[in-house]
XYZ file of C-alpha atoms in Angstrom:
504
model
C 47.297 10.985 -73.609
C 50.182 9.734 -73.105
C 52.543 10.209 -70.013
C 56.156 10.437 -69.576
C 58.167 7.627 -68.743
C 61.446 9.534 -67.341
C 61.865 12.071 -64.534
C 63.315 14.191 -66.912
C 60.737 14.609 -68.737
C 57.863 14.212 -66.289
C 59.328 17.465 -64.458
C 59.292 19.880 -68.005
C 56.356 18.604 -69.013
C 54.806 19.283 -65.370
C 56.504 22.591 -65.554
C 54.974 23.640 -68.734
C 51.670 22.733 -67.766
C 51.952 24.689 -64.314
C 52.874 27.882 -66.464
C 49.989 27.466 -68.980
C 47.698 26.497 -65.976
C 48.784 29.694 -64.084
C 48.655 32.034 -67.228
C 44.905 30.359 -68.040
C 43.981 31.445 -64.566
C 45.076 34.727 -64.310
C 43.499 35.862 -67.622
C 40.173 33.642 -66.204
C 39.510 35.214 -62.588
C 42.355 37.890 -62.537
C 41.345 40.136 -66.053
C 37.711 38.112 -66.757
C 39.474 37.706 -70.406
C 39.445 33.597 -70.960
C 42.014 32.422 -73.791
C 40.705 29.175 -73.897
C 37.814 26.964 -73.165
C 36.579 25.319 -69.905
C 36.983 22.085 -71.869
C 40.858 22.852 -72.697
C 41.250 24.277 -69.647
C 39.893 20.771 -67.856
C 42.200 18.772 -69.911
C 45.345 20.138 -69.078
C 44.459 20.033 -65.320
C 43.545 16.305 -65.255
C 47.176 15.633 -67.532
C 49.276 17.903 -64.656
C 46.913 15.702 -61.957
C 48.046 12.793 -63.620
C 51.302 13.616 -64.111
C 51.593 14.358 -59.891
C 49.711 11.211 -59.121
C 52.371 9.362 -60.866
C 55.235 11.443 -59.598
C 53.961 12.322 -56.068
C 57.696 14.714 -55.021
C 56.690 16.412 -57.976
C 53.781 17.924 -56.303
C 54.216 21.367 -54.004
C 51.597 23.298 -53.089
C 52.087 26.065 -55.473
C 50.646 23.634 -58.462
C 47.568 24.681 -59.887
C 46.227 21.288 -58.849
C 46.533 22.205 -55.622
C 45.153 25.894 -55.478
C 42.095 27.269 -56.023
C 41.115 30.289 -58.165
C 43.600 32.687 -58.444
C 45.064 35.716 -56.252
C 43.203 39.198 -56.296
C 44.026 42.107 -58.137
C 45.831 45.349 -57.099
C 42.517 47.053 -57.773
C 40.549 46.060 -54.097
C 41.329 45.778 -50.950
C 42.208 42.173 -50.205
C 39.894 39.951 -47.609
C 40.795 37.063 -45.644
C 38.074 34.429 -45.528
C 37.367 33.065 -42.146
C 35.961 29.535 -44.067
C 37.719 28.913 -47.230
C 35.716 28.984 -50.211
C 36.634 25.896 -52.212
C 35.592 25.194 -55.745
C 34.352 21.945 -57.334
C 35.554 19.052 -59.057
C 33.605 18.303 -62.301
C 32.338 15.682 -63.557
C 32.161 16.051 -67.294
C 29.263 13.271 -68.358
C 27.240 10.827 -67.077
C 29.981 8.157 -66.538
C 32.054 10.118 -64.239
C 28.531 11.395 -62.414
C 27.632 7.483 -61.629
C 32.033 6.901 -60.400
C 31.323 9.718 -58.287
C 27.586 8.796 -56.574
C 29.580 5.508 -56.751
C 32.270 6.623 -54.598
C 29.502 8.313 -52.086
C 27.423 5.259 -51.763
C 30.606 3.430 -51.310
C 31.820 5.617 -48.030
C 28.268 6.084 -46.748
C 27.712 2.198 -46.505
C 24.225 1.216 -45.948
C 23.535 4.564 -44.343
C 20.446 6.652 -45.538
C 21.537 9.471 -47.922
C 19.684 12.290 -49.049
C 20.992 14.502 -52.872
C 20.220 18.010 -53.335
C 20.614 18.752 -56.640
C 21.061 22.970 -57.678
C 21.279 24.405 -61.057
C 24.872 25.467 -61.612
C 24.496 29.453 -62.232
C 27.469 30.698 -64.823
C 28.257 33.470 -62.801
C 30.763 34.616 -60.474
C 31.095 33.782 -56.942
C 30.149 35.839 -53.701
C 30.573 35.920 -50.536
C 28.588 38.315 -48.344
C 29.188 38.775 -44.497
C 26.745 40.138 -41.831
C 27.075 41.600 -38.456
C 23.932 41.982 -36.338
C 22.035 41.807 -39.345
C 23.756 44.396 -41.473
C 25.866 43.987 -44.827
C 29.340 44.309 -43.724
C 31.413 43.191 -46.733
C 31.151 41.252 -49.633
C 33.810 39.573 -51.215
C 34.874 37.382 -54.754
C 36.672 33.940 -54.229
C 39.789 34.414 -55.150
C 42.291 32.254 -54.316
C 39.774 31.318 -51.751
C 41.525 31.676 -48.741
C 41.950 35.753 -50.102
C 39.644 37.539 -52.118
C 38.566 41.255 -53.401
C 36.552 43.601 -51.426
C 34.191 44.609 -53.738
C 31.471 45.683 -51.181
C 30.702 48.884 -52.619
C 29.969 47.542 -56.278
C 27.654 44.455 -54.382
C 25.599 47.110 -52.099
C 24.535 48.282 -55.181
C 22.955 45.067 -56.558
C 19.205 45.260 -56.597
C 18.503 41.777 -54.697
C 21.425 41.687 -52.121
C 20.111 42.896 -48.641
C 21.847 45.533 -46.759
C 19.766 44.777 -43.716
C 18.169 41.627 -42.781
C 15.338 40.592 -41.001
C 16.887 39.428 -37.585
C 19.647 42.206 -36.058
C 20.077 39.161 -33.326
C 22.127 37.344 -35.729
C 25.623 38.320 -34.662
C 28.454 37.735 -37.404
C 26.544 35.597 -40.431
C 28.663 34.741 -43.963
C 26.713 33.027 -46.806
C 27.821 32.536 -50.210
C 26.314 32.231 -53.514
C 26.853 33.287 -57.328
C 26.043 36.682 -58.671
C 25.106 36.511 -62.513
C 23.473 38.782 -64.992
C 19.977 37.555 -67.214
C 20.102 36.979 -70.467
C 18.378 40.135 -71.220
C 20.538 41.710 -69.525
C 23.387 40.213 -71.543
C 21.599 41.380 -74.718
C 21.114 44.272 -74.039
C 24.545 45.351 -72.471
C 26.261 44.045 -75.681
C 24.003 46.291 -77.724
C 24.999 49.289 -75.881
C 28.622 47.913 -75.814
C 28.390 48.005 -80.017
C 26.531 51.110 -80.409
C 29.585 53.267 -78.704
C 32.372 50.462 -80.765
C 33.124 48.999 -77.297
C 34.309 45.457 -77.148
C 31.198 42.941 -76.558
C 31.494 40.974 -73.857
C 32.024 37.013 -74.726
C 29.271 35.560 -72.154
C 26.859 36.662 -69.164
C 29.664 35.116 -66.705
C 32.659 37.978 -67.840
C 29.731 40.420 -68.332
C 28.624 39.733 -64.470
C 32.683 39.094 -63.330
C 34.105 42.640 -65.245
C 30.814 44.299 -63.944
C 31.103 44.089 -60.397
C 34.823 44.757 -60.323
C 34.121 48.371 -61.509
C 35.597 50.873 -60.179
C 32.711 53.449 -60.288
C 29.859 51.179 -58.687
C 27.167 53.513 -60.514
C 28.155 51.076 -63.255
C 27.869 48.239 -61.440
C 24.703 49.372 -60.477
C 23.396 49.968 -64.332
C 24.070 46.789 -65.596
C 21.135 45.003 -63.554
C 22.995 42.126 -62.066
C 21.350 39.522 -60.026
C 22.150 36.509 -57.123
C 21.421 33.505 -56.083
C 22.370 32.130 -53.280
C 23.153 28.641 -51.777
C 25.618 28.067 -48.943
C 26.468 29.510 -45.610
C 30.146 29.227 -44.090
C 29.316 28.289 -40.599
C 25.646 26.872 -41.092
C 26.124 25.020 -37.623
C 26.375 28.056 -35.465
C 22.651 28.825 -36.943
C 21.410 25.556 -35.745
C 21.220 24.061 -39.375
C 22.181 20.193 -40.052
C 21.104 19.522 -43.660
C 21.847 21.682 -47.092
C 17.802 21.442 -47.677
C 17.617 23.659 -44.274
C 20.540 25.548 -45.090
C 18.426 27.028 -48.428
C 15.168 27.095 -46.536
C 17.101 29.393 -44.037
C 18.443 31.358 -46.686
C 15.608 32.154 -48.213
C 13.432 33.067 -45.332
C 15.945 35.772 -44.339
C 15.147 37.729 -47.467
C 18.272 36.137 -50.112
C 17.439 35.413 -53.737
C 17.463 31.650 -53.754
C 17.272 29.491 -57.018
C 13.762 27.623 -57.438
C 15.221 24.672 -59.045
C 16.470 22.759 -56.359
C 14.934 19.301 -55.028
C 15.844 16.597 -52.614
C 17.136 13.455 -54.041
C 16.563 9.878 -51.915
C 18.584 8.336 -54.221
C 20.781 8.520 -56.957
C 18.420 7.826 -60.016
C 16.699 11.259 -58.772
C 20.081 12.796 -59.222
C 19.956 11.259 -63.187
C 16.962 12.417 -63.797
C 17.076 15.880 -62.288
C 20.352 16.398 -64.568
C 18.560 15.150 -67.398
C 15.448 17.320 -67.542
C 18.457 20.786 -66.524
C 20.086 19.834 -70.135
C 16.418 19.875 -71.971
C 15.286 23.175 -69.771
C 18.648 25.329 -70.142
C 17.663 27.336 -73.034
C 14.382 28.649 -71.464
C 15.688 29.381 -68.655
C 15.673 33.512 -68.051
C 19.938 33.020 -67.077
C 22.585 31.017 -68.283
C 23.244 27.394 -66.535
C 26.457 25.217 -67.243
C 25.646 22.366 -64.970
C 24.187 20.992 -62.271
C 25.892 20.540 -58.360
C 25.037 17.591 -56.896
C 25.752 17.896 -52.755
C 25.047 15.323 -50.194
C 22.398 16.824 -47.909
C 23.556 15.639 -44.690
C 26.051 18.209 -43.052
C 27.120 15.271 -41.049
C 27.789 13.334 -43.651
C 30.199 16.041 -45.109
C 32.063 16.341 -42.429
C 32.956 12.434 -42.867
C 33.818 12.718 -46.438
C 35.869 16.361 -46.095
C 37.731 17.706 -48.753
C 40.923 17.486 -51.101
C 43.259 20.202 -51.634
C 40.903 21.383 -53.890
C 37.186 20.582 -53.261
C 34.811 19.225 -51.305
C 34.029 15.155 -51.833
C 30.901 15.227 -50.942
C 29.973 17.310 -53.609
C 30.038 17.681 -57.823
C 29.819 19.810 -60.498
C 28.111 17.766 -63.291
C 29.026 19.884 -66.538
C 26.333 20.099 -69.596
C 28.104 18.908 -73.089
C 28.191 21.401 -75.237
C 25.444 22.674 -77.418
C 25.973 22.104 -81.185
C 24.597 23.889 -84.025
C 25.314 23.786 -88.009
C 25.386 26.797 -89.924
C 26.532 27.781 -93.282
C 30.197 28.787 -93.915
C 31.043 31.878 -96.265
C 33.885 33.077 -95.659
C 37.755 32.196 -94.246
C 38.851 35.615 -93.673
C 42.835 36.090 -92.378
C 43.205 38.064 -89.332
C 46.947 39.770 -89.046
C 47.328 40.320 -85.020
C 49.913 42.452 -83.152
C 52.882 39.905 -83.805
C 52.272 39.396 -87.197
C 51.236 36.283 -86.634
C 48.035 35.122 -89.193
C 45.332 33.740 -88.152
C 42.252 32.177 -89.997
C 38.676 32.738 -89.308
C 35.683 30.894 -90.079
C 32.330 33.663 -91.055
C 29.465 31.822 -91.006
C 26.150 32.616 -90.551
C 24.688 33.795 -87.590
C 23.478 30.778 -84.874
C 22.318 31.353 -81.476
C 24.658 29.142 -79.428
C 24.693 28.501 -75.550
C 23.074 31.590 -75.149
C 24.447 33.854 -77.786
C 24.504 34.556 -81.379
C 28.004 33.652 -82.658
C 29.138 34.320 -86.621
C 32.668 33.603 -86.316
C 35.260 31.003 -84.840
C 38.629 31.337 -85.205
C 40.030 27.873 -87.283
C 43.509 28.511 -85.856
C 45.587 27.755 -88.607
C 46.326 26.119 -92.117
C 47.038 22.691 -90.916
C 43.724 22.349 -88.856
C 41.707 23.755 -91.332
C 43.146 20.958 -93.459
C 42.476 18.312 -90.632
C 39.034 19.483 -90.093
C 38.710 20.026 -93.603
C 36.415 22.250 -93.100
C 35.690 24.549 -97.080
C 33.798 27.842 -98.053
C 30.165 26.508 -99.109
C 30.421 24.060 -96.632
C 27.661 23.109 -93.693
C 29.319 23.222 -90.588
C 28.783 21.934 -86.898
C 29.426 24.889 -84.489
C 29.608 25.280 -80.692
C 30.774 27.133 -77.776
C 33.835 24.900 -76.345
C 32.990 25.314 -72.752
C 29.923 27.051 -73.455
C 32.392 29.784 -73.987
C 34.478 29.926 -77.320
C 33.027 29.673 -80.729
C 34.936 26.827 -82.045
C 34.260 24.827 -85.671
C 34.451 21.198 -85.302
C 33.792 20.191 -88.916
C 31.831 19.689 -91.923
C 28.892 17.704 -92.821
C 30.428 15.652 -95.686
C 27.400 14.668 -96.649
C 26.447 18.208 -98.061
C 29.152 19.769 -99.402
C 28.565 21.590 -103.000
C 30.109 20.000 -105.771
C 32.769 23.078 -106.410
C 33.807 23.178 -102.526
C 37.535 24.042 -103.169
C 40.173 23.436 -100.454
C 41.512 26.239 -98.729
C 44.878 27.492 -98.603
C 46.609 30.269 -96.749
C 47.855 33.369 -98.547
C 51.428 33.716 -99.816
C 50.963 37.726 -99.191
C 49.897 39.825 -96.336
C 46.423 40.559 -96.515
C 47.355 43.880 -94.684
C 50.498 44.925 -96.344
C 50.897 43.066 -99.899
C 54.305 41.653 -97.983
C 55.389 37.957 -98.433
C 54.399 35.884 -95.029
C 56.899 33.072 -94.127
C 56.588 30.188 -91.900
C 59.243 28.916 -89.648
C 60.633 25.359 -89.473
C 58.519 24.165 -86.617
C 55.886 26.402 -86.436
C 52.435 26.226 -87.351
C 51.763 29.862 -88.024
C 52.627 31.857 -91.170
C 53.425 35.579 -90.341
C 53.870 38.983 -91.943
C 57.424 40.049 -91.491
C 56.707 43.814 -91.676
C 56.651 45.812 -88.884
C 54.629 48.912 -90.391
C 52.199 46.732 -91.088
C 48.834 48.447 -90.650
C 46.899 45.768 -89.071
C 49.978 44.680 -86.998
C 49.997 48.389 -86.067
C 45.923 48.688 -85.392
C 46.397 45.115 -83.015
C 49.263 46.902 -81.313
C 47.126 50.103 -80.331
C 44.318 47.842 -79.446
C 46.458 46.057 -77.128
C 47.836 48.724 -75.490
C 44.727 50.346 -74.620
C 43.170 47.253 -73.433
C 42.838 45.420 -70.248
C 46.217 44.329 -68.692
C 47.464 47.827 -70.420
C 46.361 50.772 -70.099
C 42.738 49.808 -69.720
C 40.853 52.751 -71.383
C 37.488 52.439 -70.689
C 35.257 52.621 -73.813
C 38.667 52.863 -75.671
C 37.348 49.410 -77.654
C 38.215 48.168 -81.321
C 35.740 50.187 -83.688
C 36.966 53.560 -81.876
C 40.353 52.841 -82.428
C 40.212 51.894 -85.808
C 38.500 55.227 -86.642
C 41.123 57.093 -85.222
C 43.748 55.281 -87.083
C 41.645 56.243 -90.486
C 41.796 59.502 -89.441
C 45.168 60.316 -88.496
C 44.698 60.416 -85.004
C 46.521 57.804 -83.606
C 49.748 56.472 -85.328
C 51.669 55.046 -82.225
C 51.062 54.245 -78.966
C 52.600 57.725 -77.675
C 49.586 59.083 -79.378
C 47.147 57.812 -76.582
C 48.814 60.332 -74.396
C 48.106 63.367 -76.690
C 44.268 62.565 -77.523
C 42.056 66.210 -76.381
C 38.570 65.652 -75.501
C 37.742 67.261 -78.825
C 38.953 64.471 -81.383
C 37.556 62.078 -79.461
C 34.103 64.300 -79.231
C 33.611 64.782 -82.910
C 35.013 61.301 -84.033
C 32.937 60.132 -87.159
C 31.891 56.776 -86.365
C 31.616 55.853 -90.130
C 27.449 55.817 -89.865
C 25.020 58.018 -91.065
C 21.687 59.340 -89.093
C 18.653 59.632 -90.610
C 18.816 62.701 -91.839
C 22.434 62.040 -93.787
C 24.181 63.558 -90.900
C 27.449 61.519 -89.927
C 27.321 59.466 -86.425
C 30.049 60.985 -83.897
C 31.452 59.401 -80.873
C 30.139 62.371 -78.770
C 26.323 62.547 -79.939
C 26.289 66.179 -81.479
């Protein structure tokens, strides 16, 4: 990466990255709809943090780098945090996990330190807060100074006490992460399909979307979970290490995470992250990482925080799990803009968690620099443990009539010539009755950030389209209970009847 050299261009280049940073986040913790993955996201941070570092009046404090989360939705009520909830830095492999223990041993001295090492839950974070022993509120992040009430929708989670043991307590806040198991994933996805609902991506939107719901008798159905790990005044209880913060924790009745041990140095730290990359995949809920804390509250206090995040504590991210699979297919998707896009079919892999059959290749010229061709053996992950992403073929066994791919001169939709502008890399369809740019419109509009129809998800829509029920996006406002009712889902039952979206 290379930085800018002028003022000029340090400040649109910091500017651009401050929009895309601020877009990134709202579709992350604002609409639990990521564009992009944790490991693109990560990259343009540390460019804007090196960007500010080099021009320090560039930085304000309305820069990403300087904020944390983002600001709550209209939806809830908002909630001021008495202790800010900050997030983490990350370190992304081993090398920056040793400059950071580094950087501890270094400000510690010869001092005695103590690790405790936690599995890093892919979840969604939680704050609950207590008054004489009763749940008063819970709350998300946020920005974390502000977050949502979303008390109602947490009550309702199986393992979060509404009473606990001691009513002495006075006020008590403690924070954690509150995720959804595997199969629970699985098995919310299949119900998701069966009504042609859109799947959810991962167990941390499926947990996120579900406990911002406004009926919670959904939030309660979709048999979420918590564990928690921190408490935001752990002093007033008495407490001086994180060790006694989770003992404490636990013995007032709150799900805490087994996996957690006491480092005395930092080759325990090595080789407690080592053995959480080889256990992930057994593990009954998805992991991303391991945090790494400095047990000593004491010694926290001395090391205090950035604008950010804590410095006596880390985030030490898992690389991403790879997997090679067969490619069959680069099949041109035609979204809302006419804008086409190419996507790699391949055969089904379980990846991260999930089983993942398509990855979108972006366009012509990275398919040509990843020359990636049908027939071919590909290496597959989850970018961030999130997006499906290609990152190439194995040269090695590619069959002998392997042709190289090119994008279509025509619509795929519409038969129409597609043109591609000087300086652009994406070819689009011109037409604007185009039926798939007309089927991505309707999707759109009934979709989160729109008018967010629940259940109103890709497979429904595409039926009504067939069948003449929905030709614009004034037609949302017309649909009767009836058409939706006896939709035919394009499936047959058992007995040659025809599926319909209302069951009869």
């Amino acid at each position: 990466m290379t930085l800018p050299v002028d003022r000029e261009s340090a400040v649109a280049r910091v500017e651009a990255l401050r929009a895309e940073l601020e877009h990134h986040n709202r579709m992350y913790y604002a609409l639990d709809a990521p564009e992009i993955s944790d490991a693109a996201y990560d990259a343009l941070s540390r460019e804007l943090r090196e960007l500010e570092a080099s021009w320090p009046d560039l930085v304000d404090d309305d820069s990403p780098t300087q904020k944390v989360g983002q600001t709550s939705s209209a939806q809830f009520a908002s909630v001021a945090h008495a202790v800010r909830m900050y997030s983490l830095d990350n370190a992304m492999d081993q090398d920056e996990l040793d400059a950071w223990l580094a950087r501890v041993r270094d400000a510690v001295g010869d001092r005695s330190c103590e690790f405790v090492c936690e599995l890093k839950i892919d979840g969604s974070s939680l704050a609950l807060t207590y008054e004489n022993g009763a749940l008063l509120r819970a709350a998300t992040r946020g920005d974390g100074r502000t977050g949502e009430n979303i008390t109602a929708n947490a009550s309702v989670v199986r393992d979060v006490p509404t009473q606990l043991h001691n009513p002495e307590l006075g006020s008590v806040e403690v924070r954690g992460e509150i995720y959804m198991p595997k199969a629970s994933f699985a098995r919310l996805n299949a119900e998701q399909e069966a009504v042609g609902a859109q799947p959810f991506a991962n167990p941390r939107n499926a947990a996120a979307g579900s406990v911002r719901q406004k009926d919670p008798k959904i939030t309660a159905s979709r048999d979420l979970a918590t564990f928690m790990y921190a408490i935001a005044e752990p002093r007033a209880l008495g407490l001086g290490r994180q060790s006694d913060v989770l003992a404490w924790l636990r013995s007032a009745g709150f799900h805490v995470n087994p996996d957690v041990i006491t480092c005395s140095d930092e080759s325990g730290v090595r080789e407690f992250c080592a053995r959480a990359i080889e256990r992930r995949e057994s593990l009954p809920y998805e992991i991303d990482g391991v945090v790494v804390k400095l047990d000593s509250l004491a010694l926290q206090d001395e090391l205090g925080y950035t604008s950010k995040a804590p410095r006596w504590a880390i985030a030490f991210k898992f690389p991403p799990e790879e997997k090679t699979t067969v490619l069959r297919e680069i099949r041109i998707q035609v979204g809302r803009t006419g804008a086409l896009t190419p996507l790699a079919e391949f055969d089904p892999v379980t990846v991260a968690g999930s089983t993942i059959a398509r990855a979108t290749l972006h366009n012509e010229d990275e398919i040509h620099r990843k020359d990636v061709r049908v027939g071919d053996t590909i290496i597959v992950r989850k970018a961030g443990d999130v997006i499906p992403e290609v990152l190439g073929a194995i040269l090695s066994l590619r069959p002998a009539d392997a042709q190289l791919w090119r994008m279509p001169i025509e619509c795929p939709s519409c038969g129409e010539p597609v043109w591609r502008e000087d300086g652009e890399v994406a070819m689009r369809c011109v037409n604007a009755a185009c039926p798939a740019q007309r089927l991505e419109r309707l999707v759109h509009w009934a979709g989160r950030g729109s008018l967010d129809i629940d259940g109103m998800g890709y497979e429904i829509i595409a039926r009504l389209v067939d069948q003449g029920e929905l030709h614009d996006v004034s037609d949302f406002y017309s649909l009767g209970e009836a058409a939706l009712a006896t939709l035919d889902m394009g499936r047959m039952k058992q007995d040659g009847a025809p599926v319909v979206l209302g069951g009869v």
